């Protein structure tokens, strides 16, 4: 008794969306050929809020959505391509701002004089605790720590999630590649 | 006698109260706001506030522990009440309770909104509220030792009083947390309490009043009454919420929401953390709307710091809040349909739009859900050209079509109306008394909106309507949500058109931020209602007290009265129309 005109109208909306997926598939088939809809190149069209029609599923392991430049993965430490020297000076700012306190640093000391040096001897980030907030990168006064774009980090052992200095090192060129705008701004700041 | 003039401002009202109750009320000393009320006269003062001065809305009840004198406050438990009128800032009342035997008269008989909040203060702080009808623990279980928000209470992995922990630098070597306290040592029971003697199924878990009720016979209804547990693992409780109900046939006689399954003592974490460090934690409260969780905390701390963000940051805050509101209402309507049996259709349509908004959040802040975007004095990053273009595409073209589609789909739908009209009616007086906010309150016909009552960010420059619906039922709440989605788009369109250029931060960010001593209550109109953060600073790098007034938690208090007499199938829909997120309820 409640089935009325407006219920049919609602069903019409669902039906239209159902048919739309097939129409869109056929359009791609006739314009571009078989299987051309589901390629990485068509992702921007299929995902754009104004151009997308029909099914918008991303077939994840085969195709991946591009990560925006500002995406915050896990922190890494930047070193110079040529000299291999880390930018980090072991000042401890990232340790102080890290909300879950997942960063540990041992400051290096000069073996002869015993004085503390401006570089880390050991650097640990426990990414099983890290909450990807990005404060370490934001507050770093030397642009030495950045948020990476690595997201597939599953491990069999918790110890594998404790990254040490070796696992945290990335070259500047890698940073320039994933953060082009930020890198250009950084170079601009240095030029001044 | 006070004139109309003096009653307009908070200091005027405090002066008036002081004249009216000369031996009970005195203004709070310097870094504190509001007034200190004598413990035994509190009920009298609160009754006068409610009946004569129109302070009908008790927003927030909490307590602060002062083992030592801090900011000129003597050693005590300071119970803090925030009252509101229909306009303007909070009237803060402080009541000092004895440190050894903290007892305060309960305001729950006057303001039912204190029912849950006083239980929470008892649970976490151990302040006893005399006259409260049902003072039990609410978030923790009976076998929990002590009251965790007291300053002398220490957690299992306790390292230091405040972050940053000195074990990390300059000689920091990692220690896995589980190696520090092996399994088995991290449980501590109250003295004289043993899990063996505990009879959980009889009284402690709340069955006793229900069993009592079930034994009574109703002459009009021949069948036995049944006690029914809904949840904690039930798909339509939107998380882990347990509803304990006594049924007569299929109708609810008594219903009690029981929560705390997701409790992680967010407030204790907040007191250990630095001021900055709390911003990403707030994202984990209401995990559906991340951006609006950060805003009230940032506003509260900005009040203490005395800084004002630049106009561009204000507009970006508005844009992010309104996208969050749209997202939350779309998802809320979608999930309500899911609970109703319109499986997945509306919900997936809503989630599709949510994806686009989350893409925008990811582009702007770097993360889809845990955005960590607001900063003291501005926002973290500027909106790029690309992000503005996406926001314009959404606000001007895509999302208006979506609202129209939802409207066409549901508003006149006969099945939808059959399930929602007249269900779960919340009368306006009850909505105010129980402290309901957001679409719950406006769905009962009361045009109260924090964006108008106490404008923040750039809302005073933007043009929008407050949507109300008079009926107070589930359908009215749906209509309010739908209308608010339209108003959100209207605000977004204005804000994007007027988005000014300029800096996005006031001043420089400093990693070691110290906040001047004092107290502040920052509140915003979050999609679910009034979200308030009460912070107390002792001038140090960490909050002295950090309390969250969660709209979901307070709105849930009205579940029992509005469900009474309804079918068990309607409880699901009423719960969906209250729109809770358990991350925020349990904190």
XYZ file of C-alpha atoms in Angstrom:
779
model
C 0.000 0.000 0.000
C 2.987 2.285 0.424
C 4.305 1.622 -3.041
C 3.526 4.852 -4.743
C 4.618 7.119 -7.493
C 7.629 8.479 -5.565
C 8.992 5.027 -4.879
C 8.957 4.400 -8.615
C 10.744 7.693 -9.175
C 13.429 6.615 -6.708
C 13.780 3.280 -8.467
C 14.144 5.157 -11.734
C 17.221 6.934 -10.324
C 18.814 3.616 -9.432
C 17.889 2.138 -12.784
C 19.364 5.102 -14.638
C 22.652 4.728 -12.806
C 22.636 1.013 -13.555
C 22.125 1.583 -17.281
C 24.652 4.425 -17.335
C 27.487 2.047 -16.503
C 26.758 -0.027 -19.594
C 26.324 2.977 -21.849
C 29.654 4.355 -20.683
C 31.381 1.019 -21.252
C 29.970 0.900 -24.769
C 31.100 4.465 -25.494
C 34.657 3.603 -24.576
C 34.429 0.413 -26.591
C 33.327 2.180 -29.769
C 35.667 5.160 -29.406
C 38.832 3.534 -28.127
C 38.464 -0.198 -28.534
C 38.157 -3.208 -26.285
C 39.645 -3.010 -22.785
C 40.755 0.596 -23.197
C 38.596 1.935 -20.390
C 40.544 0.266 -17.639
C 44.025 1.606 -18.217
C 46.070 3.898 -15.974
C 45.926 6.670 -18.589
C 42.164 6.916 -18.367
C 42.154 7.189 -14.561
C 41.993 11.012 -14.488
C 38.915 10.949 -16.731
C 37.244 8.110 -14.860
C 37.887 9.711 -11.484
C 37.312 13.378 -12.190
C 34.198 14.670 -10.407
C 32.861 16.344 -13.540
C 33.749 13.851 -16.274
C 33.228 10.513 -14.622
C 30.324 8.332 -15.664
C 29.448 4.811 -14.752
C 31.741 2.544 -12.793
C 34.558 4.355 -11.058
C 36.215 1.404 -9.355
C 39.987 1.343 -9.342
C 41.401 -2.148 -9.820
C 43.889 -1.620 -7.037
C 47.007 -3.731 -7.426
C 46.935 -3.363 -11.214
C 46.155 0.326 -11.260
C 46.855 2.898 -8.578
C 45.504 6.330 -7.935
C 48.215 8.972 -8.107
C 49.146 10.286 -4.684
C 48.971 14.055 -4.340
C 52.279 15.741 -3.816
C 51.496 16.687 -0.245
C 50.579 13.132 0.725
C 52.005 12.131 4.078
C 53.393 8.633 4.231
C 56.250 7.848 6.577
C 59.240 10.061 7.292
C 62.580 9.681 5.533
C 65.902 11.444 5.921
C 67.318 13.408 3.010
C 70.978 13.132 2.006
C 72.960 14.890 -0.658
C 73.337 12.911 -3.895
C 76.992 13.726 -4.416
C 78.504 13.835 -0.952
C 76.146 11.340 0.657
C 75.972 13.583 3.713
C 72.717 13.751 5.646
C 71.082 17.123 6.061
C 70.122 16.161 9.607
C 72.080 17.905 12.359
C 70.598 15.915 15.250
C 69.044 19.026 16.779
C 66.160 17.015 18.232
C 63.313 19.263 17.018
C 61.484 16.356 15.406
C 61.772 14.382 18.649
C 60.214 17.215 20.600
C 57.265 17.735 18.278
C 56.494 14.076 17.500
C 53.120 13.454 19.219
C 53.450 9.647 19.655
C 57.204 9.978 20.318
C 58.243 7.431 17.730
C 61.615 9.041 16.904
C 64.799 8.205 18.773
C 68.104 9.914 17.998
C 71.601 9.250 19.291
C 73.793 12.227 18.633
C 77.225 11.485 17.199
C 80.325 12.446 19.163
C 83.776 13.164 17.923
C 85.855 10.043 18.690
C 88.969 12.130 19.471
C 87.614 15.009 21.532
C 84.376 13.460 22.772
C 82.405 16.582 21.812
C 78.917 16.170 20.313
C 78.794 16.575 16.551
C 76.078 18.082 14.408
C 75.005 14.774 12.913
C 73.138 11.716 14.151
C 74.981 8.523 15.016
C 71.752 6.550 15.117
C 68.272 7.514 14.055
C 65.204 5.352 14.606
C 61.614 5.814 13.530
C 59.176 3.203 14.743
C 56.580 3.340 12.001
C 54.327 0.960 13.891
C 53.766 3.893 16.268
C 54.084 6.736 13.748
C 50.752 8.475 13.161
C 51.738 10.167 9.876
C 51.016 13.608 11.242
C 53.967 15.193 9.440
C 55.011 17.472 12.302
C 58.622 16.271 12.032
C 58.798 17.426 8.423
C 56.898 20.619 9.120
C 59.053 21.769 12.019
C 62.440 20.549 10.765
C 64.600 23.692 10.480
C 66.944 22.083 7.925
C 64.414 20.399 5.578
C 66.187 17.196 6.518
C 63.160 15.005 7.239
C 60.334 14.626 4.734
C 57.175 12.599 4.467
C 57.508 9.893 1.846
C 54.983 8.375 -0.514
C 55.511 4.744 0.402
C 52.314 3.126 1.544
C 52.793 -0.609 1.187
C 54.752 -1.372 4.314
C 53.309 -4.640 5.578
C 55.845 -6.752 7.442
C 55.898 -10.166 9.079
C 57.781 -9.003 12.126
C 57.359 -5.901 14.230
C 61.086 -5.407 14.259
C 60.925 -4.740 10.515
C 58.806 -1.694 11.235
C 61.542 -0.098 13.287
C 63.488 1.835 10.676
C 67.097 2.719 11.355
C 69.350 5.247 9.686
C 70.135 2.959 6.749
C 66.487 2.338 5.944
C 65.525 5.973 6.387
C 68.057 7.491 3.962
C 66.793 8.838 0.635
C 68.646 11.052 -1.858
C 67.641 14.656 -2.584
C 66.765 13.654 -6.148
C 64.081 11.350 -4.776
C 62.661 14.202 -2.734
C 62.682 16.444 -5.816
C 60.855 13.759 -7.737
C 57.984 13.225 -5.308
C 57.712 16.816 -4.038
C 58.377 18.935 -7.148
C 56.581 22.103 -5.967
C 57.960 22.018 -2.463
C 61.421 21.330 -3.809
C 61.244 24.297 -6.171
C 60.115 26.536 -3.301
C 62.924 25.232 -1.138
C 65.496 26.003 -3.842
C 63.958 29.465 -4.214
C 64.329 30.085 -0.486
C 67.951 29.000 -0.595
C 68.678 31.245 -3.565
C 67.599 34.338 -1.673
C 18.636 45.669 41.011
C 20.451 45.063 37.775
C 19.184 46.791 34.696
C 18.742 45.261 31.258
C 22.004 46.878 30.223
C 24.189 44.948 32.653
C 22.624 41.614 31.785
C 23.878 41.822 28.221
C 27.472 40.887 28.997
C 28.992 38.053 30.994
C 30.687 40.362 33.579
C 27.344 42.124 33.999
C 25.614 38.849 34.715
C 28.259 37.861 37.235
C 27.864 41.205 38.999
C 24.126 40.655 39.010
C 24.529 37.153 40.454
C 26.857 38.558 43.079
C 24.231 41.110 44.106
C 21.542 38.468 44.155
C 23.576 35.850 46.076
C 26.102 37.951 48.019
C 27.489 35.118 50.134
C 27.450 32.405 47.447
C 28.880 33.924 44.248
C 32.167 35.702 43.724
C 34.080 36.417 40.525
C 36.814 33.921 39.698
C 40.424 35.108 40.260
C 42.478 36.489 37.400
C 43.370 33.803 34.841
C 39.973 32.178 35.294
C 36.685 33.352 33.872
C 33.201 33.361 35.277
C 32.329 32.984 38.912
C 33.063 30.724 41.842
C 29.907 29.441 43.463
C 29.628 28.049 46.984
C 29.075 24.319 46.855
C 25.900 24.195 48.945
C 24.242 27.056 47.014
C 24.949 25.707 43.516
C 21.472 24.299 42.910
C 19.896 27.557 43.991
C 22.121 29.628 41.696
C 21.589 27.256 38.780
C 17.816 27.333 39.242
C 17.918 31.128 39.230
C 20.070 31.099 36.087
C 17.686 28.776 34.329
C 14.397 30.297 35.377
C 15.164 34.012 35.623
C 18.152 34.681 33.401
C 17.265 32.355 30.516
C 20.412 30.262 30.812
C 18.561 27.113 29.816
C 21.370 25.281 28.101
C 24.031 23.614 30.227
C 26.589 22.710 27.635
C 29.488 21.268 29.489
C 30.199 19.768 32.899
C 33.667 18.693 33.806
C 36.170 18.736 36.626
C 39.802 19.755 36.973
C 42.143 18.240 39.513
C 44.418 20.601 41.461
C 46.585 18.578 43.833
C 48.805 21.622 44.304
C 47.807 25.256 43.934
C 47.958 26.175 40.252
C 47.196 29.612 38.788
C 45.987 30.747 42.199
C 43.464 27.920 42.494
C 43.704 26.229 45.918
C 44.119 22.427 46.144
C 40.690 21.093 45.212
C 38.601 19.492 42.522
C 37.297 22.382 40.470
C 33.993 21.385 38.891
C 33.348 23.592 35.862
C 29.966 24.297 34.279
C 29.433 26.135 31.002
C 25.999 27.693 30.569
C 24.748 29.312 27.398
C 21.934 31.579 26.361
C 20.695 31.743 22.813
C 23.520 34.175 22.025
C 27.029 34.945 23.184
C 29.819 33.273 25.054
C 29.817 30.903 27.978
C 28.917 31.711 31.545
C 31.440 29.665 33.465
C 30.712 28.546 36.992
C 33.377 26.992 39.171
C 32.554 24.906 42.207
C 35.416 23.856 44.416
C 35.142 20.418 45.953
C 37.242 19.052 48.767
C 40.336 17.174 47.566
C 39.873 14.286 50.024
C 36.133 13.797 49.757
C 34.903 15.494 46.583
C 31.144 15.888 46.759
C 29.167 18.386 44.702
C 25.379 18.696 44.422
C 24.129 17.281 41.156
C 22.529 19.490 38.531
C 21.010 16.513 36.718
C 17.477 17.036 38.124
C 17.546 20.619 36.789
C 19.483 20.047 33.586
C 19.220 16.463 32.301
C 22.166 17.221 30.003
C 24.284 16.728 33.122
C 23.103 13.122 33.501
C 25.824 11.636 31.320
C 28.402 14.336 31.846
C 28.315 14.059 35.645
C 28.651 10.308 35.340
C 31.670 10.892 33.143
C 33.194 13.293 35.675
C 32.608 10.719 38.424
C 34.100 7.979 36.292
C 37.236 9.756 35.165
C 37.813 12.223 37.983
C 36.069 10.679 40.965
C 33.902 13.647 41.894
C 30.700 12.444 43.522
C 27.532 14.263 42.519
C 25.012 14.178 45.334
C 21.462 13.708 44.118
C 22.372 12.189 40.774
C 19.797 9.449 40.128
C 22.223 6.925 38.670
C 25.848 7.678 39.453
C 27.763 4.765 37.953
C 30.846 4.527 35.832
C 30.034 5.265 32.223
C 33.155 4.825 30.098
C 35.239 2.470 32.218
C 34.303 -0.830 33.784
C 33.695 -1.543 37.431
C 36.975 -3.385 37.824
C 39.004 -0.325 36.942
C 41.308 0.915 39.636
C 41.066 4.601 40.401
C 40.020 7.605 38.412
C 42.415 8.127 35.517
C 42.189 11.888 35.099
C 43.420 12.561 38.617
C 46.908 13.940 38.449
C 48.365 11.230 40.677
C 47.025 8.371 38.528
C 49.611 6.766 36.285
C 49.083 4.531 33.280
C 50.741 1.189 32.660
C 53.400 2.336 30.233
C 54.052 5.434 32.303
C 57.314 7.056 31.377
C 57.217 10.700 32.361
C 54.689 13.314 33.348
C 54.869 15.192 30.047
C 56.118 14.730 26.538
C 58.741 15.082 25.099
C 60.202 12.090 26.905
C 63.883 12.509 27.633
C 64.620 8.884 26.730
C 64.432 9.803 23.030
C 67.182 12.389 22.729
C 70.172 12.813 22.822
C 70.819 9.181 23.817
C 67.723 7.535 22.419
C 67.521 3.851 21.727
C 64.150 2.306 21.039
C 62.448 0.021 23.533
C 59.412 -1.882 22.293
C 56.494 -0.935 24.492
C 55.392 -4.526 25.038
C 58.792 -5.537 26.396
C 58.464 -2.968 29.153
C 55.294 -4.434 30.607
C 54.752 -8.071 29.702
C 51.207 -9.256 29.346
C 49.632 -9.866 32.725
C 51.265 -7.047 34.606
C 49.234 -4.357 33.009
C 46.075 -5.070 34.979
C 45.424 -3.495 38.339
C 42.234 -4.006 40.333
C 40.777 -1.767 43.012
C 41.622 -2.874 46.557
C 39.220 -5.479 47.858
C 37.924 -6.251 44.388
C 38.401 -9.569 42.689
C 37.247 -10.694 39.266
C 36.259 -14.027 40.821
C 33.628 -12.547 43.132
C 32.340 -10.229 40.471
C 28.855 -11.016 39.269
C 28.814 -9.131 36.006
C 25.572 -10.493 34.652
C 23.469 -9.593 37.653
C 23.857 -6.000 38.634
C 27.040 -4.276 37.645
C 26.517 -4.374 33.920
C 23.225 -2.658 34.329
C 20.836 -5.597 34.204
C 19.405 -5.088 37.697
C 16.883 -2.323 36.931
C 15.886 -4.094 33.731
C 15.361 -7.417 35.487
C 13.327 -5.623 38.112
C 11.208 -4.074 35.401
C 10.889 -7.381 33.579
C 9.495 -9.057 36.691
C 6.719 -6.517 37.014
C 3.520 -7.415 35.283
C 1.502 -5.120 33.140
C -2.218 -5.864 33.403
C -2.815 -4.463 29.915
C -0.198 -6.640 28.300
C -0.376 -10.364 28.991
C 3.070 -11.377 27.728
C 6.259 -11.393 29.780
C 8.736 -8.600 29.443
C 12.032 -9.438 27.832
C 15.459 -7.924 28.458
C 17.312 -7.536 25.185
C 20.870 -6.594 24.404
C 21.484 -4.801 21.140
C 25.163 -4.571 20.422
C 28.002 -4.012 21.153
C 28.521 -5.834 17.874
C 25.537 -4.819 15.871
C 25.879 -3.369 12.400
C 23.421 -0.560 12.922
C 24.955 0.831 16.091
C 27.653 2.370 13.849
C 30.454 1.118 16.031
C 30.576 -0.592 19.371
C 27.623 0.690 21.307
C 25.491 -1.495 23.501
C 21.817 -0.727 23.924
C 20.213 -2.534 26.816
C 16.458 -2.606 26.402
C 13.456 -4.027 28.211
C 10.735 -4.941 25.791
C 7.045 -5.468 26.165
C 6.101 -7.404 23.104
C 8.167 -5.484 20.569
C 7.902 -2.108 22.259
C 10.591 -0.439 24.323
C 9.831 0.078 28.001
C 13.320 1.038 29.087
C 16.446 1.562 27.074
C 19.917 2.380 28.185
C 22.913 3.152 25.984
C 26.156 1.735 27.390
C 29.427 2.880 25.955
C 33.126 2.915 26.610
C 34.191 0.049 24.371
C 36.402 2.406 22.362
C 37.591 4.394 25.358
C 41.274 5.258 25.260
C 41.337 8.147 27.752
C 41.968 10.718 25.094
C 41.966 13.452 27.729
C 44.816 11.886 29.702
C 46.792 11.486 26.477
C 46.048 15.135 25.788
C 47.445 16.209 29.144
C 50.651 14.270 28.551
C 51.040 15.722 25.045
C 52.368 19.079 24.018
C 49.951 21.753 22.791
C 50.886 21.039 19.188
C 50.823 17.312 19.663
C 47.121 17.258 20.428
C 46.022 18.473 17.002
C 46.525 15.155 15.185
C 44.927 13.300 18.097
C 41.701 15.264 17.733
C 41.278 13.779 14.247
C 40.740 10.417 15.908
C 37.669 11.604 17.806
C 34.964 11.787 15.217
C 36.617 9.876 12.442
C 33.969 10.870 9.911
C 34.637 14.596 10.126
C 38.307 15.178 10.794
C 38.567 18.847 9.925
C 35.901 20.072 12.310
C 37.471 18.188 15.205
C 40.610 20.242 15.077
C 38.940 23.594 14.765
C 37.477 24.007 18.300
C 40.712 22.934 19.947
C 42.621 25.413 17.849
C 40.057 28.121 18.618
C 40.313 27.464 22.362
C 44.100 27.687 22.332
C 43.984 30.774 20.122
C 41.795 32.413 22.767
C 44.527 31.769 25.330
C 47.304 32.873 23.005
C 45.335 35.930 21.916
C 46.083 35.528 18.209
C 43.768 35.958 15.276
C 44.350 34.045 12.023
C 44.627 36.052 8.791
C 41.515 36.290 6.564
C 42.636 33.684 4.053
C 43.085 31.136 6.812
C 39.654 32.022 8.181
C 38.071 31.375 4.798
C 39.978 28.126 4.296
C 38.709 27.002 7.701
C 35.154 27.761 6.628
C 35.611 25.888 3.355
C 37.008 22.824 5.106
C 34.302 22.874 7.802
C 31.508 23.113 5.276
C 32.882 20.328 3.102
C 33.074 18.262 6.268
C 29.484 19.102 7.110
C 28.334 18.099 3.660
C 30.281 14.869 3.864
C 28.952 14.020 7.300
C 25.322 14.706 6.441
C 25.523 12.782 3.184
C 27.040 9.789 4.939
C 24.597 10.098 7.821
C 21.568 10.054 5.524
C 23.109 7.187 3.580
C 23.705 5.076 6.648
C 20.252 5.818 7.971
C 18.874 4.324 4.766
C 21.165 1.369 5.285
C 19.674 0.813 8.723
C 16.240 1.132 7.246
C 16.759 -1.609 4.702
C 17.526 0.457 1.600
C 20.700 -1.513 1.542
C 23.740 0.262 0.187
C 22.061 2.291 -2.543
C 21.967 5.696 -0.893
C 24.963 4.862 1.238
C 27.159 4.103 -1.741
C 25.952 7.192 -3.573
C 26.962 9.157 -0.483
C 30.310 7.428 -0.150
C 31.080 8.235 -3.767
C 30.732 11.947 -3.026
C 32.692 11.494 0.164
C 35.575 10.148 -1.888
C 35.745 13.362 -3.880
C 35.729 15.496 -0.763
C 38.385 13.290 0.805
C 40.463 13.662 -2.354
C 40.292 17.387 -1.816
C 41.328 16.986 1.825
C 44.208 14.786 0.781
C 45.334 17.301 -1.799
C 45.196 20.170 0.685
C 46.364 18.595 3.920
C 48.143 15.411 2.906
C 45.811 12.873 4.423
C 42.278 11.764 3.713
C 40.966 11.241 7.213
C 43.648 12.224 9.683
C 44.092 15.619 8.146
C 46.057 17.451 10.876
C 45.444 20.702 9.044
C 44.496 23.433 11.515
C 47.238 25.291 13.334
C 47.266 27.850 16.121
C 46.956 31.064 14.136
C 46.035 29.640 10.763
C 46.217 26.475 8.724
C 49.105 24.190 7.859
C 49.265 24.573 4.079
C 47.842 26.914 1.530
C 45.157 25.751 -0.872
C 46.849 25.317 -4.232
C 45.287 26.432 -7.523
C 44.521 22.800 -8.258
C 42.753 22.332 -4.932
C 40.689 25.480 -5.411
C 39.707 24.259 -8.874
C 38.597 20.913 -7.467
C 36.702 22.623 -4.653
C 34.929 24.850 -7.173
C 34.045 21.904 -9.368
C 32.539 20.162 -6.370
C 30.767 23.091 -4.768
C 29.373 24.641 -7.932
C 28.650 21.696 -10.180
C 28.788 18.234 -8.743
C 27.466 18.411 -5.193
C 24.317 20.477 -5.927
C 23.247 17.714 -8.311
C 23.858 15.164 -5.558
C 21.667 16.982 -3.054
C 18.916 17.150 -5.632
C 19.283 13.451 -6.279
C 19.038 12.557 -2.580
C 16.077 14.918 -2.277
C 14.323 13.285 -5.215
C 15.195 9.845 -3.936
C 14.012 10.119 -0.352
C 12.035 13.212 0.577
C 8.707 12.163 -0.861
C 9.421 8.462 -0.911
C 6.409 6.739 0.625
C 8.364 3.910 2.240
C 10.889 6.311 3.701
C 8.115 8.468 5.118
C 6.291 5.466 6.528
C 9.371 4.526 8.494
C 10.367 7.994 9.686
C 7.362 10.298 10.128
C 6.268 10.430 13.763
C 9.082 8.174 14.937
C 11.299 9.241 17.808
C 9.672 12.578 18.493
C 11.868 14.892 20.535
C 9.893 17.813 21.986
C 11.759 21.156 21.919
C 11.783 21.619 25.708
C 13.297 18.200 26.148
C 15.879 18.862 23.436
C 17.118 21.954 25.260
C 17.020 20.344 28.698
C 19.019 17.344 27.518
C 21.579 19.611 25.872
C 20.956 18.317 22.365
C 22.650 20.312 19.636
C 23.038 20.247 15.904
C 20.382 18.715 13.666
C 18.781 17.092 16.736
C 17.955 20.487 18.209
C 17.065 22.167 14.929
C 14.944 19.181 13.984
C 12.842 20.069 17.028
C 12.258 23.551 15.706
C 14.802 25.526 17.703
C 16.952 27.741 15.449
C 20.135 27.537 17.500
C 23.416 27.368 15.663
C 26.857 28.188 17.063
C 27.791 29.685 13.704
C 25.230 32.401 14.475
C 25.182 32.414 18.274
C 28.923 32.841 18.652
C 30.442 33.272 15.164
C 33.927 31.915 14.594
C 36.221 31.847 11.546
C 34.553 33.910 8.788
C 30.946 32.910 9.400
C 29.854 36.413 10.361
C 30.696 37.591 6.825
C 28.789 34.842 5.042
C 25.148 34.603 4.280
C 23.252 31.451 5.206
C 20.011 30.295 6.751
C 19.525 28.156 9.825
C 17.400 25.224 8.778
C 14.771 24.061 11.221
C 11.900 21.627 11.067
C 9.243 21.766 13.755
C 8.122 18.153 14.083
C 11.075 16.747 16.013
C 10.841 13.281 14.501
C 13.342 11.320 12.438
C 11.934 12.749 9.220
C 12.406 16.298 10.513
C 16.034 15.558 11.324
C 16.484 14.203 7.818
C 14.958 17.379 6.367
C 17.292 19.505 8.474
C 20.306 17.547 7.253
C 19.185 17.886 3.660
C 18.627 21.618 4.082
C 21.978 22.029 5.758
C 23.690 20.326 2.855
C 22.176 22.984 0.580
C 23.221 25.751 2.965
C 26.734 24.315 3.152
C 27.006 24.558 -0.603
C 25.700 28.111 -0.447
C 28.383 29.006 2.102
C 31.034 27.202 0.065
C 30.122 29.054 -3.098
C 30.352 32.405 -1.339
C 33.574 31.495 0.436
C 35.254 30.230 -2.726
C 34.223 33.338 -4.629
C 35.523 35.641 -1.935
C 38.609 33.637 -0.924
C 41.126 36.408 -0.189
C 44.839 36.280 -0.951
C 47.461 36.630 1.670
C 49.250 34.713 4.380
C 47.760 31.618 5.983
C 49.494 31.835 9.341
C 49.640 34.591 11.918
C 53.195 34.792 13.192
C 55.742 32.021 13.069
C 55.261 28.444 14.114
C 57.472 27.548 17.030
C 58.051 23.964 18.049
C 58.256 24.808 21.748
C 54.993 26.609 22.252
C 54.105 27.902 25.689
C 50.549 29.009 26.264
C 49.731 31.728 28.822
C 47.976 30.534 31.969
C 44.211 30.593 31.896
C 41.178 28.691 30.773
C 39.242 28.766 27.518
C 36.225 27.051 26.042
C 36.308 26.878 22.266
C 33.246 25.601 20.490
C 32.027 25.238 16.947
C 28.984 23.938 15.208
C 30.332 20.553 14.190
C 28.118 18.534 11.831
C 26.801 16.499 14.750
C 26.267 19.391 17.127
C 28.218 21.634 19.390
C 31.761 20.374 19.745
C 33.546 22.112 22.594
C 37.077 21.937 23.914
C 37.764 23.139 27.425
C 41.462 23.737 28.000
C 43.279 24.937 31.091
C 46.874 26.077 30.857
C 49.304 26.549 33.697
C 51.688 28.441 31.443
C 53.672 25.358 30.495
C 54.286 23.504 27.242
C 51.467 21.012 27.919
C 47.760 21.482 28.625
C 46.947 21.265 32.315
C 43.457 20.052 31.502
C 42.005 19.149 28.161
C 38.346 18.229 28.052
C 36.119 17.483 25.102
C 32.418 18.108 25.083
C 31.413 15.665 22.386
C 28.063 16.233 20.671
C 27.513 12.524 20.027
C 27.987 11.736 23.700
C 25.544 14.359 24.935
C 22.983 13.710 22.193
C 22.983 10.033 23.091
C 21.593 10.945 26.506
C 18.206 11.603 24.957
C 17.936 8.109 23.440
C 15.951 6.627 26.311
C 13.085 9.145 26.412
C 12.649 9.340 22.644
C 12.699 5.573 22.134
C 10.093 4.775 24.739
C 7.045 3.077 23.283
C 8.629 2.551 19.891
C 9.332 -0.724 18.170
C 12.757 -2.268 18.384
C 13.091 -1.784 14.618
C 12.561 1.942 15.107
C 15.351 2.176 17.670
C 17.795 1.490 14.867
C 16.456 4.375 12.827
C 16.262 6.728 15.797
C 19.869 5.934 16.622
C 20.842 6.619 13.033
C 19.023 9.952 13.129
C 20.866 10.945 16.324
C 23.986 10.453 14.207
C 26.722 9.316 16.565
C 30.311 8.331 16.026
C 31.595 6.036 18.698
C 35.107 7.399 18.493
C 33.714 10.629 19.801
C 31.292 9.105 22.312
C 33.928 6.987 24.015
C 36.920 9.255 23.471
